Every structure is written in structure tokens, then in C-alpha cells.
mmCIF file of C-alpha atoms in Angstrom:
data_model
loop_
_atom_site.group_PDB
_atom_site.id
_atom_site.type_symbol
_atom_site.label_atom_id
_atom_site.label_comp_id
_atom_site.label_asym_id
_atom_site.label_seq_id
_atom_site.Cartn_x
_atom_site.Cartn_y
_atom_site.Cartn_z
ATOM 1 C CA MET A 216 109.661 141.398 54.340
ATOM 2 C CA SER A 217 112.298 139.376 52.206
ATOM 3 C CA LEU A 218 112.577 138.285 48.548
ATOM 4 C CA LEU A 219 113.275 134.498 47.570
ATOM 5 C CA THR A 220 113.793 133.285 44.441
ATOM 6 C CA GLN A 221 111.933 130.261 43.131
ATOM 7 C CA VAL A 222 114.223 127.995 41.289
ATOM 8 C CA ASP A 223 112.986 124.841 39.407
ATOM 9 C CA PRO A 224 115.589 122.662 37.976
ATOM 10 C CA TYR A 225 113.096 121.910 35.141
ATOM 11 C CA LYS A 226 112.701 125.514 34.091
ATOM 12 C CA PRO A 227 115.235 127.046 31.983
ATOM 13 C CA LEU A 228 117.037 130.228 33.908
ATOM 14 C CA ALA A 229 115.204 132.957 31.981
ATOM 15 C CA LEU A 230 112.045 131.615 32.980
ATOM 16 C CA GLN A 231 112.574 131.684 36.638
ATOM 17 C CA THR A 232 110.569 134.152 38.733
ATOM 18 C CA ARG A 233 111.185 135.951 41.779
ATOM 19 C CA VAL A 234 108.543 135.660 44.680
ATOM 20 C CA LYS A 235 107.977 138.157 47.172
ATOM 21 C CA LEU A 236 106.970 136.859 51.317
ATOM 22 C CA SER A 237 105.514 138.666 53.262
ATOM 23 C CA THR A 238 103.212 137.734 56.447
ATOM 24 C CA GLU A 239 99.987 137.991 54.350
ATOM 25 C CA ALA A 240 101.920 135.777 51.954
ATOM 26 C CA PRO A 241 104.137 133.220 53.692
ATOM 27 C CA PHE A 242 105.979 130.751 52.286
ATOM 28 C CA THR A 243 103.838 127.584 52.537
ATOM 29 C CA PRO A 244 100.936 128.593 51.028
ATOM 30 C CA THR A 245 102.683 130.367 48.302
ATOM 31 C CA TYR A 246 105.085 127.766 47.448
ATOM 32 C CA ILE A 247 102.130 125.050 47.347
ATOM 33 C CA GLN A 248 99.934 127.419 45.127
ATOM 34 C CA ALA A 249 102.544 127.972 42.940
ATOM 35 C CA SER A 250 103.878 124.575 42.616
ATOM 36 C CA LEU A 251 100.048 123.351 41.626
ATOM 37 C CA THR A 252 100.719 124.411 38.111
ATOM 38 C CA GLN A 253 98.123 121.565 36.399
ATOM 39 C CA SER A 254 95.401 122.225 38.629
ATOM 40 C CA GLY A 255 92.392 124.701 38.204
ATOM 41 C CA ASP A 256 92.099 125.728 41.827
ATOM 42 C CA PRO A 257 95.226 125.656 43.662
ATOM 43 C CA GLN A 258 93.874 127.638 46.414
ATOM 44 C CA GLY A 259 91.182 125.183 47.176
ATOM 45 C CA ILE A 260 93.673 122.451 47.428
ATOM 46 C CA TYR A 261 95.953 124.180 49.911
ATOM 47 C CA THR A 262 92.470 124.670 52.086
ATOM 48 C CA ASN A 263 91.083 121.533 51.926
ATOM 49 C CA ARG A 264 94.137 119.337 52.194
ATOM 50 C CA VAL A 265 96.978 121.136 53.743
ATOM 51 C CA LYS A 266 95.620 124.109 55.631
ATOM 52 C CA ASN A 267 95.857 123.429 59.494
ATOM 53 C CA ARG A 268 96.996 119.997 58.821
ATOM 54 C CA HIS A 269 100.060 117.678 60.048
ATOM 55 C CA ILE A 270 101.781 116.624 57.215
ATOM 56 C CA VAL A 271 104.941 114.364 56.894
ATOM 57 C CA LEU A 272 107.223 114.971 54.449
ATOM 58 C CA GLU A 273 109.219 112.271 54.464
ATOM 59 C CA ASN A 274 107.816 108.405 55.897
ATOM 60 C CA PRO A 275 109.138 107.267 58.802
ATOM 61 C CA ALA A 276 112.000 104.398 59.007
ATOM 62 C CA ARG A 277 110.111 100.723 59.611
ATOM 63 C CA ALA A 278 112.265 98.400 61.223
ATOM 64 C CA SER A 279 112.412 95.296 59.571
ATOM 65 C CA ASN A 280 111.765 92.011 60.597
ATOM 66 C CA ALA A 281 115.179 90.901 60.382
ATOM 67 C CA GLN A 282 116.343 93.997 62.538
ATOM 68 C CA LYS A 283 113.558 93.577 65.083
ATOM 69 C CA GLU A 284 114.698 89.592 65.312
ATOM 70 C CA HIS A 285 118.276 90.989 65.778
ATOM 71 C CA ASN A 286 117.302 93.486 68.713
ATOM 72 C CA ALA A 287 115.448 90.745 70.431
ATOM 73 C CA LYS A 288 118.775 88.605 70.133
ATOM 74 C CA LYS A 289 121.200 91.172 71.213
ATOM 75 C CA ALA A 290 118.515 91.750 74.232
ATOM 76 C CA ARG A 291 118.683 88.093 75.127
ATOM 77 C CA ARG A 292 122.320 88.075 75.412
ATOM 78 C CA GLU A 293 123.037 90.830 77.420
ATOM 79 C CA LEU A 294 120.098 89.326 79.714
ATOM 80 C CA GLU A 295 122.166 85.988 79.894
ATOM 81 C CA LYS A 296 125.375 87.620 80.596
ATOM 82 C CA ARG A 297 123.930 90.098 83.510
ATOM 83 C CA LYS A 298 122.522 86.490 84.431
ATOM 84 C CA ARG A 299 125.709 84.408 84.527
ATOM 85 C CA LYS A 300 127.887 88.139 86.375
ATOM 86 C CA THR A 301 125.277 87.260 89.024
ATOM 87 C CA ALA A 302 125.416 83.351 89.389
ATOM 88 C CA ALA A 303 128.002 81.547 91.400
ATOM 89 C CA LEU A 304 131.289 80.987 90.100
ATOM 90 C CA GLY A 305 132.023 77.444 88.126
ATOM 91 C CA ARG A 306 134.965 75.456 89.066
ATOM 92 C CA ARG A 307 136.666 76.845 85.716
ATOM 93 C CA PRO A 308 135.945 80.630 86.341
ATOM 94 C CA ALA A 309 137.320 80.337 90.117
ATOM 95 C CA ASP A 310 140.688 78.269 88.641
ATOM 96 C CA ALA A 311 141.113 81.335 86.087
ATOM 97 C CA LYS A 312 140.813 83.752 89.100
ATOM 98 C CA GLY A 313 143.170 81.579 91.360
ATOM 99 C CA LEU A 314 140.446 82.191 93.878
ATOM 100 C CA TRP A 315 141.566 78.407 95.628
ATOM 101 C CA LYS A 316 144.947 79.363 95.450
ATOM 102 C CA LEU A 317 147.358 80.051 98.488
ATOM 103 C CA GLU A 318 149.478 82.590 98.953
ATOM 104 C CA ASN A 319 152.935 82.006 99.551
ATOM 105 C CA GLY A 320 153.980 81.254 103.052
ATOM 106 C CA ALA A 321 150.080 80.541 103.971
ATOM 107 C CA GLU A 322 150.416 76.657 103.837
ATOM 108 C CA LYS A 323 150.535 76.403 107.527
ATOM 109 C CA PHE A 324 148.536 73.852 110.116
ATOM 110 C CA ASP A 325 148.410 76.793 112.832
ATOM 111 C CA LEU A 326 146.719 79.211 110.435
ATOM 112 C CA PHE A 327 143.557 76.778 109.473
ATOM 113 C CA LEU A 328 143.315 75.703 113.311
ATOM 114 C CA PRO A 329 140.761 79.090 113.965
ATOM 115 C CA LEU A 330 138.717 77.269 110.896
ATOM 116 C CA HIS A 331 138.847 73.490 112.767
ATOM 117 C CA GLN A 332 137.483 75.166 115.965
ATOM 118 C CA LEU A 333 134.590 76.957 113.690
ATOM 119 C CA TRP A 334 133.795 73.387 112.532
ATOM 120 C CA MET A 335 133.964 71.810 115.985
ATOM 121 C CA GLY A 336 131.002 74.666 116.760
ATOM 122 C CA TYR A 337 129.218 74.082 114.124
ATOM 123 C CA MET A 338 129.129 70.227 114.558
ATOM 124 C CA SER A 339 128.187 70.993 118.123
ATOM 125 C CA GLU A 340 125.214 72.502 117.139
ATOM 126 C CA LEU A 341 124.461 70.632 114.133
ATOM 127 C CA LEU A 342 124.491 67.433 116.360
ATOM 128 C CA GLY A 343 122.677 68.758 119.440
ATOM 129 C CA LEU A 344 125.831 67.803 121.436
ATOM 130 C CA SER A 345 125.474 68.381 125.442
ATOM 131 C CA PRO A 346 128.201 70.641 127.427
ATOM 132 C CA PRO A 347 130.893 69.224 129.132
ATOM 133 C CA SER A 348 130.656 67.943 132.878
ATOM 134 C CA SER A 349 126.929 67.914 132.323
ATOM 135 C CA VAL A 350 126.133 64.240 131.715
ATOM 136 C CA PRO A 351 128.435 61.241 132.055
ATOM 137 C CA VAL A 352 129.999 59.991 129.055
ATOM 138 C CA THR A 353 127.982 57.253 128.401
ATOM 139 C CA GLU A 354 125.002 59.287 127.879
ATOM 140 C CA ALA A 355 126.790 62.122 125.899
ATOM 141 C CA MET A 356 126.724 60.540 122.533
ATOM 142 C CA PRO A 357 123.857 60.833 120.714
ATOM 143 C CA SER A 358 122.110 58.182 118.886
ATOM 144 C CA ALA A 359 123.975 56.803 115.463
ATOM 145 C CA SER A 360 120.554 57.095 114.008
ATOM 146 C CA SER A 361 119.877 60.818 114.131
ATOM 147 C CA MET A 362 124.062 61.595 113.600
ATOM 148 C CA HIS A 363 124.277 59.683 110.023
ATOM 149 C CA PRO A 364 121.875 62.020 108.168
ATOM 150 C CA LYS A 365 123.270 65.003 109.250
ATOM 151 C CA LEU A 366 126.734 64.295 108.916
ATOM 152 C CA VAL A 367 126.472 63.317 105.254
ATOM 153 C CA LYS A 368 124.993 66.312 104.205
ATOM 154 C CA ALA A 369 127.272 68.662 106.820
ATOM 155 C CA ASP A 370 129.773 70.707 105.379
ATOM 156 C CA PHE A 371 133.753 69.296 105.877
ATOM 157 C CA HIS A 372 135.310 72.639 105.535
ATOM 158 C CA GLY A 373 137.605 72.675 108.585
ATOM 159 C CA SER A 374 137.343 69.216 109.484
ATOM 160 C CA LEU A 375 140.467 66.754 110.613
ATOM 161 C CA LEU A 376 140.285 63.934 107.768
ATOM 162 C CA THR A 377 142.515 61.100 108.333
ATOM 163 C CA VAL A 378 143.194 58.272 105.571
ATOM 164 C CA ARG A 379 142.728 54.869 106.767
ATOM 165 C CA GLN A 380 142.283 52.847 103.776
ATOM 166 C CA SER A 381 143.123 53.317 100.195
ATOM 167 C CA LYS A 382 144.581 51.750 97.362
ATOM 168 C CA ASN A 383 147.465 53.662 97.304
ATOM 169 C CA PRO A 384 149.573 52.585 100.294
ATOM 170 C CA CYS A 385 151.179 56.166 100.426
ATOM 171 C CA LEU A 386 147.915 57.830 101.060
ATOM 172 C CA VAL A 387 147.558 55.796 104.085
ATOM 173 C CA GLY A 388 147.808 57.616 107.512
ATOM 174 C CA LEU A 389 147.446 60.987 105.847
ATOM 175 C CA SER A 390 145.887 63.187 108.042
ATOM 176 C CA GLY A 391 144.926 67.101 108.009
ATOM 177 C CA ILE A 392 142.351 69.738 107.660
ATOM 178 C CA VAL A 393 139.633 69.757 105.063
ATOM 179 C CA ILE A 394 140.318 73.454 103.543
ATOM 180 C CA HIS A 395 138.472 72.995 99.614
ATOM 181 C CA GLU A 396 136.137 69.869 98.972
ATOM 182 C CA THR A 397 135.514 68.939 95.080
ATOM 183 C CA GLU A 398 133.165 66.344 93.943
ATOM 184 C CA ASN A 399 136.100 63.990 94.079
ATOM 185 C CA ALA A 400 139.276 64.864 96.209
ATOM 186 C CA PHE A 401 139.813 66.661 99.445
ATOM 187 C CA LYS A 402 142.516 69.089 99.649
ATOM 188 C CA VAL A 403 144.187 69.156 103.120
ATOM 189 C CA ILE A 404 146.884 70.599 105.110
ATOM 190 C CA THR A 405 148.705 68.739 107.412
ATOM 191 C CA ARG A 406 150.731 69.150 110.394
ATOM 192 C CA LYS A 407 153.747 69.286 108.822
ATOM 193 C CA ASP A 408 152.759 72.268 106.479
ATOM 194 C CA GLN A 409 152.215 70.544 103.300
ATOM 195 C CA LEU A 410 149.496 71.071 101.329
ATOM 196 C CA LYS A 411 148.129 67.558 100.135
ATOM 197 C CA LEU A 412 145.210 66.664 97.359
ATOM 198 C CA ILE A 413 143.576 63.469 98.470
ATOM 199 C CA PRO A 414 141.096 61.630 95.971
ATOM 200 C CA LYS A 415 138.028 60.231 97.131
ATOM 201 C CA GLN A 416 137.993 57.211 94.924
ATOM 202 C CA ASN A 417 139.362 53.858 96.608
ATOM 203 C CA SER A 418 139.573 55.653 99.963
ATOM 204 C CA ILE A 419 138.411 55.136 102.973
ATOM 205 C CA PHE A 420 138.746 58.160 105.654
ATOM 206 C CA THR A 421 137.965 58.388 109.423
ATOM 207 C CA LEU A 422 136.169 61.838 110.429
ATOM 208 C CA ALA A 423 136.790 62.727 114.289
ATOM 209 C CA VAL A 424 133.325 64.677 115.807
ATOM 210 C CA PRO A 425 133.706 66.180 119.296
ATOM 211 C CA LEU A 426 131.750 64.416 122.235
ATOM 212 C CA TYR A 427 131.230 67.315 124.134
ATOM 213 C CA SER A 428 129.703 70.514 122.626
ATOM 214 C CA THR A 429 132.626 73.259 122.080
ATOM 215 C CA LEU A 430 130.541 76.641 122.332
ATOM 216 C CA LEU A 431 130.431 78.978 125.631
ATOM 217 C CA GLN A 432 128.272 79.035 127.984
ATOM 218 C CA THR A 433 128.807 82.765 128.136
ATOM 219 C CA GLN A 434 125.582 83.960 129.810
ATOM 220 C CA PHE A 435 126.808 81.246 132.835
ATOM 221 C CA GLU A 436 130.712 81.930 132.499
ATOM 222 C CA PRO A 437 132.515 85.520 133.904
ATOM 223 C CA VAL A 438 134.212 86.837 131.339
ATOM 224 C CA GLU A 439 137.992 85.243 132.616
ATOM 225 C CA ALA A 440 136.425 81.909 132.122
ATOM 226 C CA VAL A 441 135.675 82.495 128.949
ATOM 227 C CA GLY A 442 139.225 84.192 127.615
ATOM 228 C CA SER A 443 140.776 81.085 129.296
ATOM 229 C CA ALA A 444 138.674 79.011 127.005
ATOM 230 C CA LEU A 445 139.253 80.635 123.988
ATOM 231 C CA SER A 446 143.077 80.260 124.345
ATOM 232 C CA GLY A 447 142.571 76.238 125.521
ATOM 233 C CA GLN A 448 140.411 75.560 122.159
ATOM 234 C CA CYS A 449 142.508 77.767 119.375
ATOM 235 C CA SER A 450 145.970 75.295 121.130
ATOM 236 C CA GLY A 451 144.167 71.848 120.200
ATOM 237 C CA THR A 452 142.364 69.754 117.640
ATOM 238 C CA VAL A 453 138.928 67.598 117.883
ATOM 239 C CA LEU A 454 141.797 64.394 118.572
ATOM 240 C CA ASP A 455 143.033 66.222 121.728
ATOM 241 C CA ALA A 456 139.462 66.115 123.423
ATOM 242 C CA PRO A 457 136.849 62.967 123.725
ATOM 243 C CA HIS A 458 135.494 62.717 120.400
ATOM 244 C CA ILE A 459 133.829 59.938 118.189
ATOM 245 C CA ALA A 460 135.360 58.729 114.779
ATOM 246 C CA PHE A 461 133.213 57.599 111.951
ATOM 247 C CA ASP A 462 134.123 55.932 108.550
ATOM 248 C CA LEU A 463 133.698 57.522 105.633
ATOM 249 C CA TYR A 464 133.413 55.860 102.251
ATOM 250 C CA GLY A 465 134.765 57.963 99.765
ATOM 251 C CA ASN A 466 133.185 55.634 96.715
ATOM 252 C CA GLN A 467 129.865 56.337 98.102
ATOM 253 C CA PHE A 468 130.785 60.317 98.391
ATOM 254 C CA CYS A 469 131.729 61.608 95.368
ATOM 255 C CA PHE A 470 129.278 64.426 95.455
ATOM 256 C CA ARG A 471 130.168 68.127 95.905
ATOM 257 C CA SER A 472 129.075 69.806 99.520
ATOM 258 C CA ALA A 473 126.348 71.915 98.047
ATOM 259 C CA ASP A 474 124.929 68.950 95.768
ATOM 260 C CA ARG A 475 125.170 66.964 99.264
ATOM 261 C CA ALA A 476 123.267 69.358 101.235
ATOM 262 C CA GLY A 477 119.841 68.798 98.808
ATOM 263 C CA ARG A 478 120.697 65.113 98.111
ATOM 264 C CA LYS A 479 118.650 62.028 99.392
ATOM 265 C CA PHE A 480 120.813 59.353 100.732
ATOM 266 C CA LYS A 481 119.688 55.784 100.803
ATOM 267 C CA ALA A 482 121.129 53.295 103.154
ATOM 268 C CA LYS A 483 123.949 50.948 100.850
ATOM 269 C CA GLU A 484 126.136 47.828 101.669
ATOM 270 C CA THR A 485 129.506 48.711 102.711
ATOM 271 C CA ILE A 486 131.693 48.292 99.411
ATOM 272 C CA GLU A 487 135.262 47.114 100.941
ATOM 273 C CA LEU A 488 138.319 48.240 98.560
#
């Protein structure tokens, strides 16, 4: 049993009463019945309206339309941010992070020869080239009609390009391994260990493709033969073996490699410089 002083701020202190609380007279019914001073039946009101019922003492805060719209905009921004993180990097973010910048001392032609060898194997598989010494030279070359649609959509990273003709005479004869292709230029590493950026516009390139397949027939060759072939491959380029040369017109080739893969090219007349 405990004593509680009932304080009413609207009554003088002299009129304040002390209320006795016990298990037979708990606080809730005692307080409500004492507060209903203007009612003739406070106990009946408590029994009918309050007893054994859940009563919300305060109205829950309801979110306004402006708050709902703000939350929806915030959710959309978070979703777009997550999409940008998972999407492929564009040119500006890639340049900002330095993804296409070579380290000091990495501008070496020999360092990119393995990449060139991988590209030769890629061309051998893409064009379906025959193994060496299996067919004569006259029968080894695939038909041009089957090679052209594949070459215009192929990836040129690792290929060996040579500038055959250009409006800039300083670029004529420049040759190197492509290490980066953009929409309007090729970035190549030359035999003199120089990094050059060659524009596609107003330039004609010579592309060399191997005549025979460079893929090893490991299921038929012994281990010693495979090792000697690998060591021989990594020491030369496509120009050191029988190859096929194609002219690549830069004015008609100003597309990114990813865009060329899904693009439908139409036959056009050759545009002379």
C-alpha cells in the first residue's frame, strides 16, 4: 500500500487531497473516476469505456505527404548510386582513377609481346585458321567474304597496326601494338618503346593477321615440342610469319570496340584521303 498526492494545478493547494492506492483500488480507475467530477456516474463511464480496453494516450505521428515524397526521392537516389557503382566505368571516371596510365618503366615493347601473342591466338580461333604445314598456302587463306564481318567487330587490343597513309605525314610508317582503343584514336607502343596516340580520323592503317593458326595442338605434340613452340612464339610478331594484310580506314572506324561488337556495318565505297 502506498500514498499518492493528487495535484490539480487548477485548484488551490488547500483543496488538494491525498489519495490512497491499493490492489483493491489501483491507480487507473481511481484517477479516472476522481477526474470525472462533472459526470453523475463516473464508475459506469469507466466500466463501459475504459476498463479492459487499449487506449492510445497520444495520437501517433503521421507522415505528411511532403515527408513521404522526400523519403521516396531519397530511396531513388540510393538506388541510382548503387547502379552507378555496379555499372561499367566511363571515360572520365577511368581517367580520374588513372586506369589507362602506365607506370614508369612499363612503356616497353617486349612487355606487350605476350598480349600480342594472345591476340594472334584469338584471331586464329575467330577466323578458324588452319594449322601450319597441314594445307598449302594457296588453300590456307580463308575467303574474304567470311573474314570481313568478323574483323570489323573484333577486338584490336594486342594487334599490330601500321599507319600506311595519313594527312599528317609525321604518322606515316608508325607501327606498334595497340594497348588501348578509344572511339577516335589508337594508343600503341612502338618498337622504340614509345607510347603514341594515333587518331583514326584521316588515317589508313594496315592490319596484319596470321595466315596459319598459332594455337598449339597440345593433344598431339609432346611436352618438349610445346615448350619450344611457346618460346618461339613469344619472341616474334605476326609480321615475322606468313600473314594477311588488310587496310583499315579510320574514317569509317570511329567507334568504340564495345559498340562495334553489336553494330551492323554496311558496305560503303572507299573514302580516299
